[in-house]
PDB file of C-alpha atoms in Angstrom:
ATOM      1  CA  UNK A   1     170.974  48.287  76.210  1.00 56.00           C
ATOM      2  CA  UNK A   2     167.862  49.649  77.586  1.00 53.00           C
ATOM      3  CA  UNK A   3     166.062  49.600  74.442  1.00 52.00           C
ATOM      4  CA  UNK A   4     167.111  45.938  74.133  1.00 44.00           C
ATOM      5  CA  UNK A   5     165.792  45.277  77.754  1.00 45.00           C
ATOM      6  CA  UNK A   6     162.385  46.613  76.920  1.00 42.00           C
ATOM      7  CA  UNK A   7     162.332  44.651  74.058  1.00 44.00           C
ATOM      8  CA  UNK A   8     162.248  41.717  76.196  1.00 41.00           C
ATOM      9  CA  UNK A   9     159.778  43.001  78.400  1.00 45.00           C
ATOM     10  CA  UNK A  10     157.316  43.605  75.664  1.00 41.00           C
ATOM     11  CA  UNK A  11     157.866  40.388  74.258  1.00 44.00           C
ATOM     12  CA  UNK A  12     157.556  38.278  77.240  1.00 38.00           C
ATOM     13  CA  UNK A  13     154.052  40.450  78.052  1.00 39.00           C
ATOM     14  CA  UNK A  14     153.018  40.134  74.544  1.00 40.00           C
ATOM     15  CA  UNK A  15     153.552  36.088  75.169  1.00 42.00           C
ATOM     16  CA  UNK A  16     152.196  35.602  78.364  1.00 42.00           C
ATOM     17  CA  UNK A  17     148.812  37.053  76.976  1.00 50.00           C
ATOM     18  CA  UNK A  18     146.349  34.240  76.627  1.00 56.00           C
ATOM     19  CA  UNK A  19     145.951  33.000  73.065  1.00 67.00           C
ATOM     20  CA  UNK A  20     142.104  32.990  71.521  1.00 82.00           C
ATOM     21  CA  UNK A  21     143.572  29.572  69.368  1.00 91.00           C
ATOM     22  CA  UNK A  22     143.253  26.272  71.000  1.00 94.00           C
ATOM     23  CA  UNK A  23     146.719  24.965  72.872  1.00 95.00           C
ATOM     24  CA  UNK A  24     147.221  20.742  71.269  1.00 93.00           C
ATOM     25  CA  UNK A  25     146.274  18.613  74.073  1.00 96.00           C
ATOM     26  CA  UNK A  26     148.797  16.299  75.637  1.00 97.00           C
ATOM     27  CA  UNK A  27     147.114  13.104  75.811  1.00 95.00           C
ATOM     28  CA  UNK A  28     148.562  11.415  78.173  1.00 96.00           C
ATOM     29  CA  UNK A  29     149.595  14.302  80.401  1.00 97.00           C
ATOM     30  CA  UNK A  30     146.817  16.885  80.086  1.00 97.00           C
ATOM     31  CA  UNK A  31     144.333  16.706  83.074  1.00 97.00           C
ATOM     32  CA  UNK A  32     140.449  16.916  82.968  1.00 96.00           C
ATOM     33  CA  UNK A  33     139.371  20.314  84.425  1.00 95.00           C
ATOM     34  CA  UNK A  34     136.135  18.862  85.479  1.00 94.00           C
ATOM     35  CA  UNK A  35     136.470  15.091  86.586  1.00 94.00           C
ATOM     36  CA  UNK A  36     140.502  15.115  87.039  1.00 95.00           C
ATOM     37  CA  UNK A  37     141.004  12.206  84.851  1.00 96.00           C
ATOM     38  CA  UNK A  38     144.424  12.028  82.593  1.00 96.00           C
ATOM     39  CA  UNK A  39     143.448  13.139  79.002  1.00 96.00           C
ATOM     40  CA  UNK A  40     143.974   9.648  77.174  1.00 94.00           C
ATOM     41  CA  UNK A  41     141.823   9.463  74.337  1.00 94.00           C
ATOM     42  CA  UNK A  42     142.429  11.763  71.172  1.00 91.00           C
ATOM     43  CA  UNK A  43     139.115  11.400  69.455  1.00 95.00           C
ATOM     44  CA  UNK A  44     136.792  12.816  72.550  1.00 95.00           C
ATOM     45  CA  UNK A  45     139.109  15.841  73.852  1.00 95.00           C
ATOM     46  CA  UNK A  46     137.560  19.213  74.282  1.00 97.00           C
ATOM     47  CA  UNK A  47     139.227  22.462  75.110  1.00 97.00           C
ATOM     48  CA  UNK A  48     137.411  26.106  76.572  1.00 96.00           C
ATOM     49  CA  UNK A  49     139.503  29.258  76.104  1.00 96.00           C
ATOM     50  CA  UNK A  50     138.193  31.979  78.257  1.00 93.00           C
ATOM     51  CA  UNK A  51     138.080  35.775  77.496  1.00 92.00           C
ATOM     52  CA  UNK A  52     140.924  36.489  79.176  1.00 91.00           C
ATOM     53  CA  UNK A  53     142.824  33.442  77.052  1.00 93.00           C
ATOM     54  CA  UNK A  54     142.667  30.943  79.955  1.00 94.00           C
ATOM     55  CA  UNK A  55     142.651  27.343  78.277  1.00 95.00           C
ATOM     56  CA  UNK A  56     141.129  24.300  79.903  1.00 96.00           C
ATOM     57  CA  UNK A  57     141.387  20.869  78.803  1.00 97.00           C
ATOM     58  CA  UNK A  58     138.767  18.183  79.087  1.00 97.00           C
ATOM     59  CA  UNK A  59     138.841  14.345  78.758  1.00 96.00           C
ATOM     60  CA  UNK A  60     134.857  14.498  77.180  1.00 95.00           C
ATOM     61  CA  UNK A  61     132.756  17.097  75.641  1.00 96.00           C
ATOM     62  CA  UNK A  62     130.350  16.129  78.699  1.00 95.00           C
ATOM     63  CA  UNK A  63     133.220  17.261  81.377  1.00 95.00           C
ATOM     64  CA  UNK A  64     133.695  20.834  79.041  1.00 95.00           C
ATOM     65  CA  UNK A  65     130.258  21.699  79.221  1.00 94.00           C
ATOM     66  CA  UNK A  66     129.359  20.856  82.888  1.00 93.00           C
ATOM     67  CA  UNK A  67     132.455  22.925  83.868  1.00 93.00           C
ATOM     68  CA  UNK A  68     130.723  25.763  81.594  1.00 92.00           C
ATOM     69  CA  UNK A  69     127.446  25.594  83.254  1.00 90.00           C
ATOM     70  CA  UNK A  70     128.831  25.236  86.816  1.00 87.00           C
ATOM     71  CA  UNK A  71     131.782  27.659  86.574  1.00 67.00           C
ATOM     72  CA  UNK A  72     130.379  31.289  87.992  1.00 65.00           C
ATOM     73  CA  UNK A  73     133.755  32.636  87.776  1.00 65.00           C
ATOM     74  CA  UNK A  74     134.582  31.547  84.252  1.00 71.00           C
ATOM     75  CA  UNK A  75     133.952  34.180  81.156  1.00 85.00           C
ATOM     76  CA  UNK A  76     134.380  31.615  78.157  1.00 87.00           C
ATOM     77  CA  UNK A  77     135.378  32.663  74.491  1.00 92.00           C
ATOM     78  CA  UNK A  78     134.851  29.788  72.462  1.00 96.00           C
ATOM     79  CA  UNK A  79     135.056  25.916  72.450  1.00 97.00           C
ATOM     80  CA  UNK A  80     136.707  23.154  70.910  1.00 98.00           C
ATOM     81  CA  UNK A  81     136.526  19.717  70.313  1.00 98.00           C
ATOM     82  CA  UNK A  82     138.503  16.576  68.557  1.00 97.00           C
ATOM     83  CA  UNK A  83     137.627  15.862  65.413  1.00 97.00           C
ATOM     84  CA  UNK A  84     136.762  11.768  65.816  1.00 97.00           C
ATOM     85  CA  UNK A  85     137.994  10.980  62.474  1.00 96.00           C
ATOM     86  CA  UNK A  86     141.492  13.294  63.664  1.00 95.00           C
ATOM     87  CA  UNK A  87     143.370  12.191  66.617  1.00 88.00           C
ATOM     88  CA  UNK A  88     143.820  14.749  68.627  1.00 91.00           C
ATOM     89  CA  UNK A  89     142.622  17.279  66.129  1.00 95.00           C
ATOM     90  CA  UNK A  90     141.026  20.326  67.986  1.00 97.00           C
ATOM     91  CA  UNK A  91     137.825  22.308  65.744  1.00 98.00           C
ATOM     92  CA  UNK A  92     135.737  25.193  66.499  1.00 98.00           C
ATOM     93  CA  UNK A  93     132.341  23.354  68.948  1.00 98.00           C
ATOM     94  CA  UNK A  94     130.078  25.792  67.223  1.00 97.00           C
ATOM     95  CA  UNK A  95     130.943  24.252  63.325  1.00 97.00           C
ATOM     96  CA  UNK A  96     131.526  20.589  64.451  1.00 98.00           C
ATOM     97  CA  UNK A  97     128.013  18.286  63.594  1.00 98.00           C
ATOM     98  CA  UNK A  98     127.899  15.711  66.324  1.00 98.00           C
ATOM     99  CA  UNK A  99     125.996  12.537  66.511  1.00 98.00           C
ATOM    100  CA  UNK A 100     125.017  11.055  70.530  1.00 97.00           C
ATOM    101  CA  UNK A 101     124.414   6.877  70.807  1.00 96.00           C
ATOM    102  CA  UNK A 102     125.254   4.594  72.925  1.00 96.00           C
ATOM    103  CA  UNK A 103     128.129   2.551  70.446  1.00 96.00           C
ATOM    104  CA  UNK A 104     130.520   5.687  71.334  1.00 96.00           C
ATOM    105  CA  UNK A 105     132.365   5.090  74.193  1.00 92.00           C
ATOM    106  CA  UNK A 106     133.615   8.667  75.116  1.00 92.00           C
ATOM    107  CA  UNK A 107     135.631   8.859  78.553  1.00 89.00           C
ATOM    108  CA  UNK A 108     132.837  10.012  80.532  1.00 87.00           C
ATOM    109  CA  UNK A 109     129.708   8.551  79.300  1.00 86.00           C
ATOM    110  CA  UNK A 110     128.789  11.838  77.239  1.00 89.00           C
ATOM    111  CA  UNK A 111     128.768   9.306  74.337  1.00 94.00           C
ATOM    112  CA  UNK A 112     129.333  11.711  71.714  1.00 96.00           C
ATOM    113  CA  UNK A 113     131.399  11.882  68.547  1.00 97.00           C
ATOM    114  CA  UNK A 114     132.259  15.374  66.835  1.00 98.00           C
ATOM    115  CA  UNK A 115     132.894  15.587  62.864  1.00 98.00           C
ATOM    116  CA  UNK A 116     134.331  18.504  60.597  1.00 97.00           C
ATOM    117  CA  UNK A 117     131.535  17.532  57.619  1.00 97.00           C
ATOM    118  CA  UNK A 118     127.599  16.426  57.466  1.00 97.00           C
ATOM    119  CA  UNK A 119     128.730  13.652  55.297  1.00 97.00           C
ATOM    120  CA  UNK A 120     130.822  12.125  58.173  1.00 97.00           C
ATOM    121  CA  UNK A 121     128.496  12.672  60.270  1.00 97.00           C
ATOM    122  CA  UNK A 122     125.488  10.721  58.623  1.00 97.00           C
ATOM    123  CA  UNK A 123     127.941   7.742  57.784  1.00 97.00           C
ATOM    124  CA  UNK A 124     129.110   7.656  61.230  1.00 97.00           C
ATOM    125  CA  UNK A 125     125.802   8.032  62.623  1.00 97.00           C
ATOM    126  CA  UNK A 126     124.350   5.259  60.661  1.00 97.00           C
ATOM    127  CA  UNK A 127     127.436   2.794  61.635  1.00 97.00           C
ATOM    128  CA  UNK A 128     126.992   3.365  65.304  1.00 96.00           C
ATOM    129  CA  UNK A 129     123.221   4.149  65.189  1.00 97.00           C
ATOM    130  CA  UNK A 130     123.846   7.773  66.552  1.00 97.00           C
ATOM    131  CA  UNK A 131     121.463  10.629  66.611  1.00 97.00           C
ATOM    132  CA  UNK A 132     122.753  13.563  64.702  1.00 98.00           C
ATOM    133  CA  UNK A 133     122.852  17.003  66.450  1.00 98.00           C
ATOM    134  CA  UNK A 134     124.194  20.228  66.191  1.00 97.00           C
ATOM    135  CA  UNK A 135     126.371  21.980  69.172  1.00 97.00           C
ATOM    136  CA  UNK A 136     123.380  24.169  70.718  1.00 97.00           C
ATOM    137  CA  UNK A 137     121.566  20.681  70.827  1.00 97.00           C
ATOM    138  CA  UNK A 138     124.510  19.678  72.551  1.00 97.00           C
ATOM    139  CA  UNK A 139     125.417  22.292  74.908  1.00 96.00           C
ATOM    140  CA  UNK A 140     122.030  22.244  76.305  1.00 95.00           C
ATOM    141  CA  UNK A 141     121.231  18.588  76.649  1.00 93.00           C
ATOM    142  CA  UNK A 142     123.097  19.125  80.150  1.00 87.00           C
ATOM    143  CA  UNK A 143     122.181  20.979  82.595  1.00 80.00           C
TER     144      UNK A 143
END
């Protein structure tokens, strides 16, 4: 019985240990870390995992990296954001190749569209007559 008891106790620690992958964001549920706003648009989500496997959700990649660079407090381990072509598909910030113009309408203004492959990424930056860019373009366009 004991051994059965500390079982459980090893398994619920082992659980309630952050997780380094990204948590699916429930759009229409989920809450913007940074501005608040419900989550409702699955090609523009973003998610931060700290280093202690904290996860924050954001409605924009705008609102993720704001929080970033205003958050003292918060030790971040990686970030992720929907793949436009994907609904609500979450991949690694640092791979994704972006494009920025004013023809996407992201949540908050960040006007910016991520994409798993170059090739997407020119089509879709010629169709909305985007600027391509990679994410360390990105993360330091704000401030």
């Amino acid at each position: 019985m004991k051994t059965l008891i500390l079982s459980l106790i090893t398994i619920v620690t082992l659980i309630s240990c952050g997780s380094k992958e990204p948590v699916p964001i429930k759009l229409n549920v989920d809450a913007c870390e940074f501005c608040k706003m419900t989550i409702s648009n699955g090609k523009f989500g973003a998610e931060l995992i700290t280093k202690k496997g904290r996860h924050y959700k954001f409605d924009d990649v705008a609102c993720m990296i704001q929080f970033a660079k205003s958050s003292t407090i918060v030790s971040y381990e990686s970030f992720y954001v929907n793949d436009y072509l994907k609904d609500n598909t979450l991949i690694p910030a640092e791979t994704a190749h972006f494009i920025k113009g004013e023809k996407i309408n992201s949540p908050m203004r960040g006007n910016l569209a991520a994409f798993t492959s170059t090739e997407k990424q020119t089509e879709f930056g010629k169709k909305l007559e985007a600027q391509s860019m990679n994410w360390s373009e990105v993360y330091n366009a704000y401030k």
